[in-house]
PDB file of C-alpha atoms in Angstrom:
ATOM      1  CA  ALA H  25     167.493 108.520 162.484  1.00  0.00           C
ATOM      2  CA  GLN H  26     163.954 107.432 163.171  1.00  0.00           C
ATOM      3  CA  ARG H  27     164.880 107.414 167.113  1.00  0.00           C
ATOM      4  CA  TRP H  28     165.351 111.148 167.122  1.00  0.00           C
ATOM      5  CA  THR H  29     161.979 111.584 165.352  1.00  0.00           C
ATOM      6  CA  GLU H  30     160.502 109.226 168.182  1.00  0.00           C
ATOM      7  CA  ALA H  31     162.414 111.446 171.028  1.00  0.00           C
ATOM      8  CA  TYR H  32     161.099 114.584 169.288  1.00  0.00           C
ATOM      9  CA  ASN H  33     157.554 113.626 169.268  1.00  0.00           C
ATOM     10  CA  GLU H  34     157.593 112.289 172.913  1.00  0.00           C
ATOM     11  CA  ALA H  35     159.067 115.863 173.936  1.00  0.00           C
ATOM     12  CA  VAL H  36     156.171 117.622 172.043  1.00  0.00           C
ATOM     13  CA  ARG H  37     153.510 115.041 173.624  1.00  0.00           C
ATOM     14  CA  LEU H  38     154.751 115.571 177.093  1.00  0.00           C
ATOM     15  CA  MET H  39     154.893 119.272 176.754  1.00  0.00           C
ATOM     16  CA  ALA H  40     151.631 119.655 175.328  1.00  0.00           C
ATOM     17  CA  ILE H  41     150.312 117.513 178.289  1.00  0.00           C
ATOM     18  CA  GLU H  42     151.626 119.599 180.931  1.00  0.00           C
ATOM     19  CA  ASN H  43     150.460 122.764 179.314  1.00  0.00           C
ATOM     20  CA  GLY H  44     146.914 121.341 178.702  1.00  0.00           C
ATOM     21  CA  GLN H  45     147.392 121.932 174.811  1.00  0.00           C
ATOM     22  CA  LYS H  46     145.690 120.240 171.953  1.00  0.00           C
ATOM     23  CA  LEU H  47     147.116 117.934 169.455  1.00  0.00           C
ATOM     24  CA  VAL H  48     145.997 117.444 165.841  1.00  0.00           C
ATOM     25  CA  TRP H  49     146.877 114.220 163.852  1.00  0.00           C
ATOM     26  CA  THR H  50     148.776 114.797 160.372  1.00  0.00           C
ATOM     27  CA  LEU H  51     149.340 112.500 157.905  1.00  0.00           C
ATOM     28  CA  GLY H  52     152.804 112.133 156.852  1.00  0.00           C
ATOM     29  CA  ALA H  53     154.261 112.130 153.213  1.00  0.00           C
ATOM     30  CA  THR H  54     154.252 108.395 152.820  1.00  0.00           C
ATOM     31  CA  GLU H  55     152.293 107.072 149.646  1.00  0.00           C
ATOM     32  CA  GLU H  56     149.641 104.943 151.643  1.00  0.00           C
ATOM     33  CA  HIS H  57     148.567 104.949 155.222  1.00  0.00           C
ATOM     34  CA  CYS H  58     147.081 102.364 157.316  1.00  0.00           C
ATOM     35  CA  PRO H  59     143.329 102.607 158.270  1.00  0.00           C
ATOM     36  CA  GLU H  60     143.785 103.990 161.751  1.00  0.00           C
ATOM     37  CA  CYS H  61     146.266 106.777 160.384  1.00  0.00           C
ATOM     38  CA  ALA H  62     143.922 107.626 157.663  1.00  0.00           C
ATOM     39  CA  ALA H  63     141.023 107.879 160.197  1.00  0.00           C
ATOM     40  CA  LEU H  64     142.894 109.857 162.869  1.00  0.00           C
ATOM     41  CA  ASN H  65     143.912 112.561 160.031  1.00  0.00           C
ATOM     42  CA  GLY H  66     142.672 116.058 161.224  1.00  0.00           C
ATOM     43  CA  ILE H  67     141.272 115.017 164.525  1.00  0.00           C
ATOM     44  CA  VAL H  68     142.149 117.797 167.285  1.00  0.00           C
ATOM     45  CA  ALA H  69     141.995 116.327 170.682  1.00  0.00           C
ATOM     46  CA  ARG H  70     143.554 117.277 174.018  1.00  0.00           C
ATOM     47  CA  ALA H  71     147.033 115.867 174.784  1.00  0.00           C
ATOM     48  CA  SER H  72     145.793 114.098 177.705  1.00  0.00           C
ATOM     49  CA  GLU H  73     143.088 112.127 175.413  1.00  0.00           C
ATOM     50  CA  TRP H  74     145.842 111.070 173.280  1.00  0.00           C
ATOM     51  CA  ASP H  75     147.954 109.883 175.915  1.00  0.00           C
ATOM     52  CA  ALA H  76     145.165 108.238 177.839  1.00  0.00           C
ATOM     53  CA  LEU H  77     144.241 106.111 174.816  1.00  0.00           C
ATOM     54  CA  ASN H  78     147.983 105.562 174.159  1.00  0.00           C
ATOM     55  CA  ILE H  79     147.684 106.832 170.612  1.00  0.00           C
ATOM     56  CA  ARG H  80     151.060 108.059 168.963  1.00  0.00           C
ATOM     57  CA  PRO H  81     152.272 108.301 165.684  1.00  0.00           C
ATOM     58  CA  GLN H  82     155.320 106.234 164.521  1.00  0.00           C
ATOM     59  CA  ASN H  83     156.741 104.952 167.909  1.00  0.00           C
ATOM     60  CA  ALA H  84     157.609 101.412 166.481  1.00  0.00           C
ATOM     61  CA  PRO H  85     156.675  98.999 167.282  1.00  0.00           C
ATOM     62  CA  ASN H  86     153.366 100.340 167.790  1.00  0.00           C
ATOM     63  CA  ASP H  87     150.253  97.810 168.451  1.00  0.00           C
ATOM     64  CA  GLN H  88     147.835 100.418 168.142  1.00  0.00           C
ATOM     65  CA  LEU H  89     148.504 101.080 164.460  1.00  0.00           C
ATOM     66  CA  THR H  90     148.127  98.599 161.497  1.00  0.00           C
ATOM     67  CA  CYS H  91     151.539 100.027 160.162  1.00  0.00           C
ATOM     68  CA  GLY H  92     153.047  99.362 163.321  1.00  0.00           C
ATOM     69  CA  GLY H  93     154.678 102.738 163.231  1.00  0.00           C
ATOM     70  CA  ARG H  94     157.541 101.623 160.632  1.00  0.00           C
ATOM     71  CA  LYS H  95     157.704 103.763 157.833  1.00  0.00           C
ATOM     72  CA  CYS H  96     155.078 106.009 159.467  1.00  0.00           C
ATOM     73  CA  ASP H  97     155.403 109.580 158.849  1.00  0.00           C
ATOM     74  CA  CYS H  98     152.458 110.917 160.601  1.00  0.00           C
ATOM     75  CA  SER H  99     152.615 113.354 163.480  1.00  0.00           C
ATOM     76  CA  LEU H 100     150.670 114.908 166.498  1.00  0.00           C
ATOM     77  CA  GLU H 101     151.423 118.792 166.213  1.00  0.00           C
ATOM     78  CA  ILE H 102     150.420 121.267 168.826  1.00  0.00           C
ATOM     79  CA  THR H 103     147.373 123.333 167.394  1.00  0.00           C
ATOM     80  CA  ASP H 104     145.025 126.198 168.600  1.00  0.00           C
ATOM     81  CA  LYS H 105     142.268 124.671 166.149  1.00  0.00           C
ATOM     82  CA  ARG H 106     138.803 123.889 167.818  1.00  0.00           C
ATOM     83  CA  ARG H 107     138.765 120.356 169.470  1.00  0.00           C
ATOM     84  CA  THR H 108     136.828 117.906 167.297  1.00  0.00           C
ATOM     85  CA  ARG H 109     133.333 117.229 168.593  1.00  0.00           C
ATOM     86  CA  ASP H 110     133.480 114.251 170.906  1.00  0.00           C
ATOM     87  CA  ALA H 111     137.057 113.801 170.356  1.00  0.00           C
ATOM     88  CA  TYR H 112     137.860 111.189 172.863  1.00  0.00           C
ATOM     89  CA  GLY H 113     134.844 109.096 171.478  1.00  0.00           C
ATOM     90  CA  ARG H 114     136.092 109.165 167.914  1.00  0.00           C
ATOM     91  CA  LEU H 115     139.365 107.980 169.157  1.00  0.00           C
ATOM     92  CA  GLU H 116     137.865 105.254 171.005  1.00  0.00           C
ATOM     93  CA  GLU H 117     135.662 103.909 167.907  1.00  0.00           C
ATOM     94  CA  ILE H 118     138.863 104.222 165.522  1.00  0.00           C
ATOM     95  CA  MET H 119     140.864 102.124 168.047  1.00  0.00           C
ATOM     96  CA  LEU H 120     138.174  99.716 168.553  1.00  0.00           C
ATOM     97  CA  ALA H 121     137.424  99.119 165.060  1.00  0.00           C
ATOM     98  CA  ARG H 122     140.823  97.686 164.593  1.00  0.00           C
TER      99      ARG H 122
END
């Protein structure tokens, strides 16, 4: 069942990149979140920025997240919200702090 979710997330990511859209990281329903998922929550960046840094929710095995993407229920959702100030820099900081 998890593979379907990964395929869906990949389709959303590719469509958003192609259309120049923005994505927002949204925490899932799991009780505890790894430090990266918690820090990424609410950040709005261009799909191409998320892609350039290879930051993806779930997608196990995922070396970018302490949770490894296993049992991760977070998502990147298409949004029309304003891009987070210095989104790329913030994403880099979160990934470097790992």
